[in-house]
Every structure is written in C-alpha cells, then in structure tokens.
Short mmCIF file of C-alpha atoms in Angstrom, two decimals:
data_model
loop_
_atom_site.label_atom_id
_atom_site.label_comp_id
_atom_site.label_asym_id
_atom_site.label_seq_id
_atom_site.Cartn_x
_atom_site.Cartn_y
_atom_site.Cartn_z
CA MET A 140 -94.27 175.41 -99.61
CA GLU A 141 -96.64 175.28 -96.60
CA ASP A 142 -98.76 172.56 -98.06
CA LEU A 143 -95.79 170.75 -99.31
CA LEU A 144 -94.44 170.38 -95.81
CA ARG A 145 -97.80 170.01 -94.04
CA ASN A 146 -99.13 167.42 -96.38
CA ASN A 147 -96.85 166.05 -99.02
CA TYR A 148 -93.71 165.84 -96.93
CA THR A 149 -95.68 164.03 -93.97
CA ALA A 150 -97.59 161.78 -96.55
CA HIS A 151 -94.20 160.69 -97.96
CA TYR A 152 -92.97 159.70 -94.75
CA ASP A 153 -96.17 158.17 -93.44
CA LEU A 154 -96.71 160.63 -90.75
CA PRO A 155 -99.76 162.60 -89.48
CA VAL A 156 -100.38 165.89 -91.19
CA CYS A 157 -98.60 168.70 -89.42
CA THR A 158 -100.82 171.15 -87.61
CA GLU A 159 -98.16 173.11 -86.07
CA PRO A 160 -99.14 176.91 -86.30
CA ASN A 161 -97.21 179.87 -87.98
CA LEU A 162 -94.90 177.56 -90.14
CA VAL A 163 -94.64 180.21 -92.93
CA ILE A 164 -94.07 183.97 -93.45
CA GLN A 165 -94.71 185.79 -96.53
CA THR A 166 -93.30 188.93 -97.81
CA ASN A 167 -92.59 191.04 -100.94
CA GLU A 168 -90.26 193.53 -99.18
CA THR A 169 -87.33 194.54 -101.40
CA TYR A 170 -85.12 194.08 -98.41
CA PHE A 171 -85.69 192.01 -95.45
CA GLU A 172 -83.74 190.05 -92.71
CA VAL A 173 -84.63 186.75 -90.97
CA GLU A 174 -84.09 186.02 -87.40
CA ASP A 175 -84.13 182.56 -85.85
CA THR A 176 -85.34 183.54 -82.13
CA VAL A 177 -84.62 181.69 -79.17
CA THR A 178 -88.11 180.37 -79.07
CA ARG A 179 -87.44 178.65 -82.39
CA GLU A 180 -89.85 181.07 -84.24
CA THR A 181 -88.75 182.93 -87.53
CA ALA A 182 -88.94 186.52 -87.28
CA LEU A 183 -89.05 188.91 -90.41
CA HIS A 184 -87.25 192.32 -90.06
CA THR A 185 -87.20 195.21 -92.51
CA ILE A 186 -84.67 197.37 -90.67
CA ASN A 187 -80.98 196.78 -91.53
CA GLY A 188 -79.31 195.00 -88.66
CA ASP A 189 -82.23 193.61 -86.78
CA GLY A 190 -82.00 190.11 -88.37
CA MET A 191 -79.33 187.38 -88.91
CA ALA A 192 -79.70 186.49 -92.55
CA ARG A 193 -79.98 189.38 -95.06
CA PHE A 194 -81.90 189.36 -98.38
CA SER A 195 -82.46 191.73 -101.18
CA ASN A 196 -85.50 191.25 -103.27
CA PRO A 197 -85.10 193.91 -106.07
CA ASN A 198 -87.98 192.61 -108.08
CA ALA A 199 -90.51 192.69 -105.15
CA SER A 200 -91.17 188.91 -105.65
CA ALA A 201 -93.58 187.24 -103.51
CA ILE A 202 -91.45 185.18 -100.96
CA THR A 203 -92.32 182.38 -98.64
CA ILE A 204 -90.13 181.76 -95.81
CA ALA A 205 -90.91 178.37 -93.98
CA ASN A 206 -89.51 177.51 -90.57
CA TYR A 207 -88.23 173.98 -91.51
CA ASP A 208 -86.67 173.65 -87.96
CA LYS A 209 -89.95 174.14 -86.28
CA PHE A 210 -91.83 171.90 -88.71
CA VAL A 211 -89.56 168.97 -88.23
CA THR A 212 -89.38 169.40 -84.57
CA SER A 213 -93.19 169.13 -84.55
CA LEU A 214 -93.01 165.73 -86.11
CA PRO A 215 -93.26 162.38 -84.08
CA ASN A 216 -90.18 161.90 -82.01
CA ASP A 217 -89.31 158.59 -83.62
CA PHE A 218 -88.95 160.26 -86.95
CA GLN A 219 -87.31 163.71 -85.81
CA ARG A 220 -85.02 162.54 -83.17
CA GLY A 221 -81.33 162.86 -84.52
CA LYS A 222 -82.43 164.10 -87.74
CA GLY A 223 -80.41 167.16 -88.96
CA ARG A 224 -82.62 170.11 -89.99
CA CYS A 225 -81.66 173.58 -91.15
CA ASP A 226 -83.60 176.79 -89.87
CA ILE A 227 -85.43 177.94 -92.95
CA ILE A 228 -86.41 177.41 -96.57
CA VAL A 229 -86.94 180.56 -98.67
CA CYS A 230 -88.87 180.14 -102.02
CA ASP A 231 -89.90 182.71 -104.28
CA ASP A 232 -92.45 182.87 -107.28
CA GLY A 233 -89.37 182.94 -109.65
CA ARG A 234 -86.13 181.02 -109.92
CA ASN A 235 -84.91 180.86 -106.28
CA LEU A 236 -84.91 178.06 -103.70
CA ILE A 237 -82.71 178.44 -100.69
CA LEU A 238 -82.12 176.28 -97.59
CA GLY A 239 -80.75 178.32 -94.79
CA GLU A 240 -78.96 177.80 -91.54
CA ILE A 241 -78.88 180.98 -89.44
CA LYS A 242 -76.35 181.75 -86.39
CA ASP A 243 -75.03 184.81 -84.62
CA SER A 244 -71.98 183.49 -83.12
CA PRO A 245 -68.26 184.39 -83.23
CA ASN A 246 -67.36 180.75 -83.51
CA ILE A 247 -67.93 180.69 -87.22
CA LYS A 248 -65.44 177.78 -88.21
CA GLN A 249 -67.27 175.30 -85.56
CA HIS A 250 -70.71 176.41 -86.76
CA ARG A 251 -69.84 176.34 -90.54
CA LYS A 252 -69.14 172.53 -90.08
CA LYS A 253 -72.55 171.88 -88.30
CA ALA A 254 -74.30 173.99 -90.75
CA LYS A 255 -73.03 172.00 -93.59
CA LYS A 256 -74.28 168.77 -92.09
CA GLN A 257 -77.61 170.15 -91.15
CA LEU A 258 -78.19 171.63 -94.62
CA TYR A 259 -76.94 168.23 -96.44
CA GLU A 260 -79.26 166.14 -94.22
CA SER A 261 -82.07 168.54 -94.82
CA LEU A 262 -81.68 168.66 -98.48
CA THR A 263 -81.50 164.73 -98.67
CA THR A 264 -84.68 164.37 -96.60
CA LEU A 265 -86.45 166.94 -98.84
CA MET A 266 -85.09 165.70 -101.95
CA ALA A 267 -86.88 162.17 -101.35
CA VAL A 268 -90.05 163.85 -101.41
CA PRO A 269 -91.59 163.82 -105.08
CA GLN A 270 -93.20 167.10 -104.84
CA PHE A 271 -90.14 168.88 -103.58
CA LEU A 272 -88.11 167.33 -106.19
CA ALA A 273 -90.53 168.68 -108.76
CA LEU A 274 -90.25 172.07 -107.24
CA THR A 275 -86.42 172.06 -107.50
CA ASN A 276 -86.69 171.17 -111.21
CA ASN A 277 -88.58 174.53 -111.71
CA LYS A 278 -85.95 176.52 -110.08
CA THR A 279 -82.61 177.74 -111.41
CA ILE A 280 -81.06 179.21 -108.29
CA LYS A 281 -80.71 176.47 -105.67
CA ARG A 282 -78.42 177.21 -102.79
CA CYS A 283 -77.81 175.90 -99.26
CA CYS A 284 -76.68 178.77 -97.41
CA TYR A 285 -74.87 179.24 -94.01
CA PHE A 286 -75.56 182.81 -92.60
CA ASN A 287 -73.82 184.07 -89.64
CA LYS A 288 -74.39 187.79 -88.35
CA GLN A 289 -71.02 187.78 -87.05
CA THR A 290 -67.93 188.30 -88.99
CA SER A 291 -64.38 187.05 -88.25
CA SER A 292 -61.10 188.26 -89.40
CA PRO A 293 -58.84 185.86 -91.62
CA ALA A 294 -56.10 184.16 -89.50
CA ILE A 295 -53.28 186.70 -90.50
CA LEU A 296 -55.46 189.55 -89.22
CA THR A 297 -56.51 190.51 -85.79
CA ALA A 298 -59.03 193.29 -86.49
CA THR A 299 -62.51 192.59 -87.32
CA THR A 300 -62.76 195.75 -89.07
CA ALA A 301 -60.26 194.78 -91.57
CA PHE A 302 -62.42 191.82 -92.42
CA ASN A 303 -65.58 193.96 -92.52
CA ARG A 304 -63.89 195.62 -95.39
CA LEU A 305 -63.49 192.30 -97.24
CA SER A 306 -67.29 191.63 -96.64
CA LEU A 307 -68.17 195.00 -98.24
CA ILE A 308 -66.14 194.11 -101.28
CA PHE A 309 -67.85 190.75 -101.51
CA GLN A 310 -71.27 191.81 -100.52
CA ASP A 311 -72.99 189.03 -102.24
CA GLY A 312 -71.52 186.08 -100.01
CA PHE A 313 -68.99 183.44 -100.96
CA GLN A 314 -69.68 180.36 -102.95
CA MET A 315 -67.82 177.44 -101.39
CA ASN A 316 -66.91 173.85 -102.45
CA TYR A 317 -69.23 171.19 -100.91
CA PRO A 318 -69.48 168.20 -103.17
CA ALA A 319 -72.19 166.34 -101.22
CA ILE A 320 -74.63 169.30 -101.79
CA GLU A 321 -73.40 169.99 -105.19
CA GLY A 322 -74.47 166.26 -105.97
CA GLN A 323 -77.91 167.31 -105.33
CA ASN A 324 -77.67 170.18 -107.96
CA PHE A 325 -77.54 172.83 -105.25
CA GLU A 326 -74.59 175.21 -104.35
CA PHE A 327 -73.23 175.89 -100.97
CA TRP A 328 -72.90 179.69 -100.01
CA GLU A 329 -71.78 181.38 -96.93
CA TYR A 330 -72.98 184.94 -95.92
CA LEU A 331 -71.15 186.58 -93.05
CA GLY A 332 -71.76 189.91 -91.30
CA ARG A 333 -73.44 192.35 -93.75
CA GLN A 334 -73.24 190.11 -96.78
CA THR A 335 -76.65 189.91 -98.41
CA LEU A 336 -78.32 187.30 -100.61
CA THR A 337 -79.88 188.80 -103.85
CA LEU A 338 -82.84 186.97 -104.97
CA ARG A 339 -82.66 187.51 -108.85
#
C-alpha cells in the first residue's frame, strides 16, 4: 500500500513522489484500535477503548494501515485543495480492503453525511489509479466505513445506555445503503461505539 500511494498514485496524477514520513503502520495483533490524532497522525492501540475505530483480526493476518488523509494533505496544493479524503486505508494480506473515516463526536448524523462524501471522493480518486484498481480485483471484502467512537440513541429513546445494548447485539456494525459507493463494488458500513469490524 505504501508503494502504491507514494509512487503509483503520484505517477498516475503526474505529481512528485511523496516523501512524507510515517504514512503506514503495520500490525498482526488479533485486536487493535486506530485513532486519528489531533496532529493528523494515525495511532495504533491494543487496549480496548483507547482508539476510535475497532478491528478484530482473528487470523492474525498482516495488516497495513495507511494514513490517507496525511498522504493527500502532503501533495501539492493545486491537487489536494478541496479534495475529499478519508482518514485511513486498511489492507490485509488476505481478502480485506477498507477505507475508513474516523470520528469521536456525538453529532453522528452530521458527520455521517460528511463521511459518506469523503469516502466516496477518496474511493473515486483511488479507483482511477490502475494499481489500486488491480488491488481491489484481488479483494472480496471491500468496504467504505464510517467509525464513530460515540454512540447515539435512536430518536424514540433518550438513554444512550439503551442504544449501547443495540450496539452489543449488532457488534459487527451496520451495512447501510449508499448507491454511489456500491457502484464501485464497495459496501458502506457504519460502526458506532463498541461495534467492531472483523477482518475475515
């Protein structure tokens, strides 16, 4: 993934090779969480509750987490200005390819709308790169995901704890309809609170 971004992506868009340091993190932890820090860095946590996006990796697969936001922000202003970008790309050595937008905010509805736009624009920009398209052809689980560490109660409820029970029942997140993303052969998923994406 790192070479794809630094070299293939930049070559496709006729940009200088990216020399930004610390674009990717690698792990084979069976459980990890990812945090998008205030300094736009991606932090990896293995303690439950320390991060924002939760991942289960039961096969201990080799996982690469690319800081896509940091990568795009490092590119020349004329290219990256106004370009929607998600926070991370998660790719394993098996079937999974995940684009993720990460939040820790109680304003889930507002951020969901913005996250969809960022994910779709990121996906469209990436799919134009032949090497990324080739990568997607080798993956069977392809998701654009909105992660929010916060939970929210459905409109008819006022207690967040009641919704927390719902997120415990549906621990693997919610697949939601989003035709623009589905048109690119990806699915749109939402993970709130303790919901966890399992890399199968």
